[in-house]
Amino acid sequence: MAGSNEVNLNESKRVVPLNTWVLISNFKLAYNILRRSDGTFNRELAEFLDRKVPANTIPVDGVFSFDHVDRVTGLLNRAQWGILELEKPLSTTKIVPVIIFFHGGSFAHSSANSAIYDTFCRRLVSICKAVVVSVNYRRAPEHRYPCAYDDGWTALKWVKSRTWLQSGKDSKVHVYLAGDSSGGNIAHHVAVKAAEAEVEVLGNILLHPMFAGKIRTESEKRLDGKYFVTIQDRDWYWRAYLPEGEDRDHPACNPFGPRGMSIEGLKFPKSLVVVAGLDLVQDWQLAYVEGLQKADQEVKLLYLKEATIGFYFLPNNDHFYCLMEEINNFVNPNC
Amino acid sequence: MSPYESATSAGSSSGSSSAYSSTKPADIDGLLAGAGYKVRSSDLRHVAQRLERLETAMVNSPVELSQLASSDTVHYNPSDIGSWVDSLLSEFNHTPSLPSDLPDLPGIVVGPGISPTVINEADATWMDHDAPQQQQQSAQSLGIPPNQLTVVTAMEEDSGIRLVHLLMTCAESVQRGEFSLAGSLIDDMQSLLRRVNTTCGIGKVAGYFIDALSRRIFTPQASGLFGGSGSASAYENELLYHHFYEACPYLKFAHFTANQAILEAFDGHDCVHVIDFNLMHGLQWPALIQALALRPGGPPLLRLTGIGPPSPDGRDSLREIGLRLAELARSVNVRFAFRGVAAQRLEDVKPWMLQVNSKEAVAVNSILQLHRLLGSDPNRSPPIEIVLGWIRQLNPKIMTVIEHEANHNQPGFMDRFTESLYYYSTMFDSLEACTLQPEKALAEIYIQREICNVVSCEGSARLERHEPLAKWRSRLGQAGFRPLHLGSNAFKQASMLLTLFSAEGYCVEENEGCLTLGWHSRPLISASAWQAVPDANSPLGIVNHHHNNHNAL
């Protein structure tokens, strides 16, 4: 056990900058303490340890934010954008993309006001000249499937109905869905619901999205424990999110698997799927891309061979800049 | 080896490997700071090694890990990754290891200590950690002047949005001295107010701010009504305070958190003395008296010194409160003595009035008082320095400080106005959940008075000079205090208290050893604890308050 651990620690050290390694290792070890073997979660300690930042209506580097709470559902969204004139809609000539972002955390961790995600969203705003609305969806294990998807859908409807988010000559809200890890999974399912309800979503951005299945794939076995993530912890989070007694072929985690639903013929948004080459979940993410292709849906795969999970938290590597450029081109196709 | 190694070493400002770095003080890693963590660049490697050691310990001692996961181990200040990791490592280290000079006897089983670290210093081949400081997407590139800001609150009605816009414009014209424009904007706003729902939300808050602006513009001389000493009667203030206490959890959180910290600080002491900077109705103290009564080993002798304004009508309200608390203490068998110190302003209190004796453990308790000392008069020494000075000389076991988490003391009027509009909107929002009357109505008046003071008063009349935690940390640090961190146990208990007594939406957050309570991710009030740094000049290394008390006479 100690022997293989030695190999594990040395491998991840070699591929990420030191401060990134410290950041992600810190999360990894803290999360180990928060997950209890009986499937419960130490929520108070999790909230204590999570570094949060308040919204700030005073622009920092040109980006400001505010929080909105839905009075009926209690759902909190944090909206971030650049300087804005209050009275007009965003723009009557230019299209300003509105990205609805679902933070990661394997359905259990983090919040819209977690420092890592607030900072990431601010960078998105600056680089893509977009408005970002980060959704504080209900988390597992206290709130299992389908709560996160329901909250995503509520957020989408809210965003679509804000007149002050409209832009362009057609005066509508130009919405994209995005998310990392569990957030990517949520983005997919909300997009399906939107397509079925004929609510227009212009694109999906899935950043190493969280998918799984019953069988163990080659990448899971090969990369288990090597780059911050283990199969064991992935299993724990799925047990915490899926309905009790369910297995990993449930359509929530395996949308194109044996119990999956075909989305062929559905007006599904174009997708940008980003896969980190050192993520053990990649075989499932690649299967997802294949599933989209088989259903005749437009999808672009961005495969970052040397990237680990969480490469986008700190802008200290090429993958980060590559990702941002791709996202920018994706949401601003005519620029 | 790394495709980006060359990219990262160019233009880095945290170059610990460069030949020029020897005289530069170690900088906090800027990228980790953006993620909420404080780690010096020069410490990164060391912290990383300790993380590795902790992981090895966790892997090798799964039983201890699961105990750690279910236990009530107290965690402190997670922003400081190094110290957090060390505290966890000590959890794994507590099994005694054999002394190294014991002969290697057969049959001795080595306990489950930490297996030797697998890190070879030469192996620590992390990528070059000098990160490019690229995160400055500056305002210049967007062509926006930095002081032109817009408050955005998520409102449904156009009128609401217009109101906020008009408020901002009006505040700006006040700042520029364009009073006739400001006046006409007041008229516009008042007519707009008639079309807006003023019983809740933006309409209600806007109404109070319009009112405060009017006072500033039209009747500045009457602004003293909401500021300065001897304005509203002490009785009225206490009444409003009490209703604010009942209507929302901010003061309850303050009392609860401070009491916990004081209780811990008093552990092992038989004579304790609490100095309360603003007694009011003494709402904080029954809980502490009861907790001390139940203390294992029995209660200490408790002295309470309550400071408050003098009662003009001949009553001695301080003494009345003291008598009631004494009655309670008697009923739970806690030896108790009370002393009231009447003072119009905190800076009028002299330490000899507190009669601290050298044998007792002292706790100084300041609930929303220190900011009132921040007004400065060029003719006198700053009151905050005077007061912090004598507190330090008392060498208290603990000083609990509760303050508004807001930046309402900035020199520019516009900045103060904007901040307070956002702050009090959030506070009013949280009050919506309260259904108790007349508590809610009177709590609103309490808050309204604060708004008026922040917006329409200046100089010595402006007492509500709220500053955020970051500023208090710096101020208290410079005054010779060091933080006593509030840990995950205090956090957990505060969170539980909230779920029991308050509406959903309130949240407790940890902030570098302090706790804040806020509404939906906006912290509104902060609680912190402090101790005097030992005086390096004194031969005993402690501040000799006994000596100084004599001098003060």
PDB file of C-alpha atoms in Angstrom, chain B residues 153-309:
ATOM      1  CA  THR B 153     -29.671  44.797  -7.075  1.00  0.00           C
ATOM      2  CA  ALA B 154     -31.834  42.110  -8.581  1.00  0.00           C
ATOM      3  CA  MET B 155     -35.269  43.680  -8.672  1.00  0.00           C
ATOM      4  CA  GLU B 156     -38.231  42.861 -10.782  1.00  0.00           C
ATOM      5  CA  GLU B 157     -39.858  46.246 -11.287  1.00  0.00           C
ATOM      6  CA  ASP B 158     -38.438  49.036 -13.430  1.00  0.00           C
ATOM      7  CA  SER B 159     -39.396  51.574 -10.767  1.00  0.00           C
ATOM      8  CA  GLY B 160     -37.209  49.816  -8.264  1.00  0.00           C
ATOM      9  CA  ILE B 161     -34.251  49.998 -10.633  1.00  0.00           C
ATOM     10  CA  ARG B 162     -34.946  53.638 -11.326  1.00  0.00           C
ATOM     11  CA  LEU B 163     -35.073  54.403  -7.625  1.00  0.00           C
ATOM     12  CA  VAL B 164     -31.628  52.963  -7.045  1.00  0.00           C
ATOM     13  CA  HIS B 165     -30.302  54.877 -10.024  1.00  0.00           C
ATOM     14  CA  LEU B 166     -31.762  58.122  -8.713  1.00  0.00           C
ATOM     15  CA  LEU B 167     -30.384  57.456  -5.226  1.00  0.00           C
ATOM     16  CA  MET B 168     -26.907  57.028  -6.650  1.00  0.00           C
ATOM     17  CA  THR B 169     -27.185  60.125  -8.782  1.00  0.00           C
ATOM     18  CA  CYS B 170     -28.467  62.121  -5.831  1.00  0.00           C
ATOM     19  CA  ALA B 171     -25.623  60.917  -3.601  1.00  0.00           C
ATOM     20  CA  GLU B 172     -23.151  61.866  -6.286  1.00  0.00           C
ATOM     21  CA  SER B 173     -24.517  65.381  -6.556  1.00  0.00           C
ATOM     22  CA  VAL B 174     -24.337  65.703  -2.781  1.00  0.00           C
ATOM     23  CA  GLN B 175     -20.691  64.703  -2.951  1.00  0.00           C
ATOM     24  CA  ARG B 176     -20.101  67.309  -5.645  1.00  0.00           C
ATOM     25  CA  GLY B 177     -21.894  69.974  -3.618  1.00  0.00           C
ATOM     26  CA  GLU B 178     -24.657  70.418  -6.222  1.00  0.00           C
ATOM     27  CA  PHE B 179     -27.388  70.772  -3.626  1.00  0.00           C
ATOM     28  CA  SER B 180     -30.143  72.203  -5.790  1.00  0.00           C
ATOM     29  CA  LEU B 181     -29.826  69.263  -8.179  1.00  0.00           C
ATOM     30  CA  ALA B 182     -29.776  66.934  -5.203  1.00  0.00           C
ATOM     31  CA  GLY B 183     -32.892  68.552  -3.840  1.00  0.00           C
ATOM     32  CA  SER B 184     -34.838  68.149  -7.048  1.00  0.00           C
ATOM     33  CA  LEU B 185     -33.770  64.524  -7.221  1.00  0.00           C
ATOM     34  CA  ILE B 186     -35.215  64.057  -3.742  1.00  0.00           C
ATOM     35  CA  ASP B 187     -38.540  65.300  -5.125  1.00  0.00           C
ATOM     36  CA  ASP B 188     -38.331  62.903  -8.058  1.00  0.00           C
ATOM     37  CA  MET B 189     -37.606  60.022  -5.773  1.00  0.00           C
ATOM     38  CA  GLN B 190     -40.408  60.827  -3.413  1.00  0.00           C
ATOM     39  CA  SER B 191     -42.921  60.833  -6.218  1.00  0.00           C
ATOM     40  CA  LEU B 192     -41.499  57.601  -7.589  1.00  0.00           C
ATOM     41  CA  LEU B 193     -41.784  56.144  -4.122  1.00  0.00           C
ATOM     42  CA  ARG B 194     -45.532  56.563  -4.309  1.00  0.00           C
ATOM     43  CA  ARG B 195     -45.601  54.130  -7.215  1.00  0.00           C
ATOM     44  CA  VAL B 196     -43.515  51.519  -5.512  1.00  0.00           C
ATOM     45  CA  ASN B 197     -44.391  49.007  -2.803  1.00  0.00           C
ATOM     46  CA  THR B 198     -42.814  50.528   0.288  1.00  0.00           C
ATOM     47  CA  THR B 199     -43.781  47.776   2.694  1.00  0.00           C
ATOM     48  CA  CYS B 200     -40.958  45.502   1.667  1.00  0.00           C
ATOM     49  CA  GLY B 201     -37.903  45.106  -0.500  1.00  0.00           C
ATOM     50  CA  ILE B 202     -36.260  47.952  -2.310  1.00  0.00           C
ATOM     51  CA  GLY B 203     -39.139  50.349  -1.693  1.00  0.00           C
ATOM     52  CA  LYS B 204     -38.755  50.188   2.057  1.00  0.00           C
ATOM     53  CA  VAL B 205     -34.979  50.565   2.114  1.00  0.00           C
ATOM     54  CA  ALA B 206     -35.048  53.298  -0.520  1.00  0.00           C
ATOM     55  CA  GLY B 207     -37.494  55.251   1.622  1.00  0.00           C
ATOM     56  CA  TYR B 208     -35.041  55.317   4.520  1.00  0.00           C
ATOM     57  CA  PHE B 209     -32.161  56.364   2.325  1.00  0.00           C
ATOM     58  CA  ILE B 210     -34.185  59.129   0.683  1.00  0.00           C
ATOM     59  CA  ASP B 211     -35.050  60.316   4.184  1.00  0.00           C
ATOM     60  CA  ALA B 212     -31.417  60.268   5.287  1.00  0.00           C
ATOM     61  CA  LEU B 213     -30.320  62.164   2.174  1.00  0.00           C
ATOM     62  CA  SER B 214     -33.033  64.767   2.755  1.00  0.00           C
ATOM     63  CA  ARG B 215     -31.782  65.371   6.253  1.00  0.00           C
ATOM     64  CA  ARG B 216     -28.267  65.798   4.962  1.00  0.00           C
ATOM     65  CA  ILE B 217     -29.312  68.244   2.290  1.00  0.00           C
ATOM     66  CA  PHE B 218     -32.064  70.234   3.988  1.00  0.00           C
ATOM     67  CA  THR B 219     -31.511  70.067   7.723  1.00  0.00           C
ATOM     68  CA  PRO B 220     -27.868  69.327   8.427  1.00  0.00           C
ATOM     69  CA  GLN B 221     -28.013  71.068  11.781  1.00  0.00           C
ATOM     70  CA  ALA B 222     -30.735  68.717  12.929  1.00  0.00           C
ATOM     71  CA  SER B 223     -28.643  65.689  12.008  1.00  0.00           C
ATOM     72  CA  GLY B 224     -27.432  65.697  15.539  1.00  0.00           C
ATOM     73  CA  LEU B 225     -30.724  64.017  16.290  1.00  0.00           C
ATOM     74  CA  PHE B 226     -29.303  60.756  15.115  1.00  0.00           C
ATOM     75  CA  GLY B 227     -25.803  61.104  16.308  1.00  0.00           C
ATOM     76  CA  GLY B 228     -23.661  62.404  19.086  1.00  0.00           C
ATOM     77  CA  SER B 229     -24.296  62.056  22.725  1.00  0.00           C
ATOM     78  CA  GLY B 230     -27.474  62.836  24.609  1.00  0.00           C
ATOM     79  CA  SER B 231     -29.522  62.709  21.420  1.00  0.00           C
ATOM     80  CA  ALA B 232     -32.224  60.073  21.521  1.00  0.00           C
ATOM     81  CA  SER B 233     -32.710  59.068  25.113  1.00  0.00           C
ATOM     82  CA  ALA B 234     -30.798  56.148  26.541  1.00  0.00           C
ATOM     83  CA  TYR B 235     -34.119  54.525  27.323  1.00  0.00           C
ATOM     84  CA  GLU B 236     -35.232  54.704  23.679  1.00  0.00           C
ATOM     85  CA  ASN B 237     -31.910  53.329  22.490  1.00  0.00           C
ATOM     86  CA  GLU B 238     -32.106  50.400  24.859  1.00  0.00           C
ATOM     87  CA  LEU B 239     -35.649  49.653  23.809  1.00  0.00           C
ATOM     88  CA  LEU B 240     -34.827  49.670  20.111  1.00  0.00           C
ATOM     89  CA  TYR B 241     -31.708  47.577  20.728  1.00  0.00           C
ATOM     90  CA  HIS B 242     -33.719  45.008  22.638  1.00  0.00           C
ATOM     91  CA  HIS B 243     -36.216  44.678  19.792  1.00  0.00           C
ATOM     92  CA  PHE B 244     -33.426  44.410  17.242  1.00  0.00           C
ATOM     93  CA  TYR B 245     -32.031  41.627  19.442  1.00  0.00           C
ATOM     94  CA  GLU B 246     -35.341  39.770  19.311  1.00  0.00           C
ATOM     95  CA  ALA B 247     -36.191  40.299  15.659  1.00  0.00           C
ATOM     96  CA  CYS B 248     -33.068  38.866  14.046  1.00  0.00           C
ATOM     97  CA  PRO B 249     -30.127  36.723  15.112  1.00  0.00           C
ATOM     98  CA  TYR B 250     -27.202  39.166  14.725  1.00  0.00           C
ATOM     99  CA  LEU B 251     -26.923  40.130  18.385  1.00  0.00           C
ATOM    100  CA  LYS B 252     -27.747  36.635  19.604  1.00  0.00           C
ATOM    101  CA  PHE B 253     -24.920  35.307  17.425  1.00  0.00           C
ATOM    102  CA  ALA B 254     -22.636  37.984  18.858  1.00  0.00           C
ATOM    103  CA  HIS B 255     -23.474  37.124  22.465  1.00  0.00           C
ATOM    104  CA  PHE B 256     -23.354  33.407  21.925  1.00  0.00           C
ATOM    105  CA  THR B 257     -20.010  33.413  20.131  1.00  0.00           C
ATOM    106  CA  ALA B 258     -18.408  35.846  22.583  1.00  0.00           C
ATOM    107  CA  ASN B 259     -19.663  33.883  25.575  1.00  0.00           C
ATOM    108  CA  GLN B 260     -18.226  30.638  24.227  1.00  0.00           C
ATOM    109  CA  ALA B 261     -14.847  32.240  23.730  1.00  0.00           C
ATOM    110  CA  ILE B 262     -14.940  33.887  27.163  1.00  0.00           C
ATOM    111  CA  LEU B 263     -15.927  30.605  28.802  1.00  0.00           C
ATOM    112  CA  GLU B 264     -12.953  28.875  27.203  1.00  0.00           C
ATOM    113  CA  ALA B 265     -10.597  31.672  28.180  1.00  0.00           C
ATOM    114  CA  PHE B 266     -11.785  31.505  31.811  1.00  0.00           C
ATOM    115  CA  ASP B 267     -11.092  27.788  32.041  1.00  0.00           C
ATOM    116  CA  GLY B 268      -9.084  27.045  35.172  1.00  0.00           C
ATOM    117  CA  HIS B 269      -9.540  30.485  36.711  1.00  0.00           C
ATOM    118  CA  ASP B 270     -11.324  31.003  40.024  1.00  0.00           C
ATOM    119  CA  CYS B 271     -11.693  34.750  39.890  1.00  0.00           C
ATOM    120  CA  VAL B 272     -12.965  36.224  36.676  1.00  0.00           C
ATOM    121  CA  HIS B 273     -13.956  39.713  35.681  1.00  0.00           C
ATOM    122  CA  VAL B 274     -15.992  40.624  32.616  1.00  0.00           C
ATOM    123  CA  ILE B 275     -15.958  44.222  31.408  1.00  0.00           C
ATOM    124  CA  ASP B 276     -18.910  44.929  29.139  1.00  0.00           C
ATOM    125  CA  PHE B 277     -18.479  48.038  27.020  1.00  0.00           C
ATOM    126  CA  ASN B 278     -22.213  48.468  26.503  1.00  0.00           C
ATOM    127  CA  LEU B 279     -24.397  46.813  29.092  1.00  0.00           C
ATOM    128  CA  MET B 280     -27.829  47.742  27.647  1.00  0.00           C
ATOM    129  CA  HIS B 281     -30.248  45.328  29.319  1.00  0.00           C
ATOM    130  CA  GLY B 282     -27.466  42.873  30.118  1.00  0.00           C
ATOM    131  CA  LEU B 283     -28.955  40.417  27.623  1.00  0.00           C
ATOM    132  CA  GLN B 284     -25.639  38.694  27.048  1.00  0.00           C
ATOM    133  CA  TRP B 285     -24.912  37.691  30.632  1.00  0.00           C
ATOM    134  CA  PRO B 286     -27.563  35.282  31.913  1.00  0.00           C
ATOM    135  CA  ALA B 287     -26.252  32.633  29.487  1.00  0.00           C
ATOM    136  CA  LEU B 288     -22.669  33.095  30.644  1.00  0.00           C
ATOM    137  CA  ILE B 289     -23.685  33.007  34.309  1.00  0.00           C
ATOM    138  CA  GLN B 290     -25.554  29.759  33.720  1.00  0.00           C
ATOM    139  CA  ALA B 291     -22.673  28.251  31.749  1.00  0.00           C
ATOM    140  CA  LEU B 292     -20.256  29.135  34.528  1.00  0.00           C
ATOM    141  CA  ALA B 293     -22.630  27.599  37.077  1.00  0.00           C
ATOM    142  CA  LEU B 294     -22.481  24.319  35.197  1.00  0.00           C
ATOM    143  CA  ARG B 295     -18.739  24.371  34.729  1.00  0.00           C
ATOM    144  CA  PRO B 296     -17.001  21.146  35.766  1.00  0.00           C
ATOM    145  CA  GLY B 297     -15.202  21.899  39.035  1.00  0.00           C
ATOM    146  CA  GLY B 298     -17.707  24.589  39.937  1.00  0.00           C
ATOM    147  CA  PRO B 299     -18.213  28.225  39.078  1.00  0.00           C
ATOM    148  CA  PRO B 300     -15.642  30.937  39.669  1.00  0.00           C
ATOM    149  CA  LEU B 301     -16.264  34.190  41.466  1.00  0.00           C
ATOM    150  CA  LEU B 302     -17.673  36.352  38.693  1.00  0.00           C
ATOM    151  CA  ARG B 303     -17.391  40.120  38.652  1.00  0.00           C
ATOM    152  CA  LEU B 304     -19.199  42.039  35.951  1.00  0.00           C
ATOM    153  CA  THR B 305     -18.482  45.684  35.211  1.00  0.00           C
ATOM    154  CA  GLY B 306     -21.121  47.161  32.938  1.00  0.00           C
ATOM    155  CA  ILE B 307     -20.470  50.419  31.108  1.00  0.00           C
ATOM    156  CA  GLY B 308     -23.380  52.498  29.869  1.00  0.00           C
ATOM    157  CA  PRO B 309     -24.668  56.036  29.502  1.00  0.00           C
TER     158      PRO B 309
END
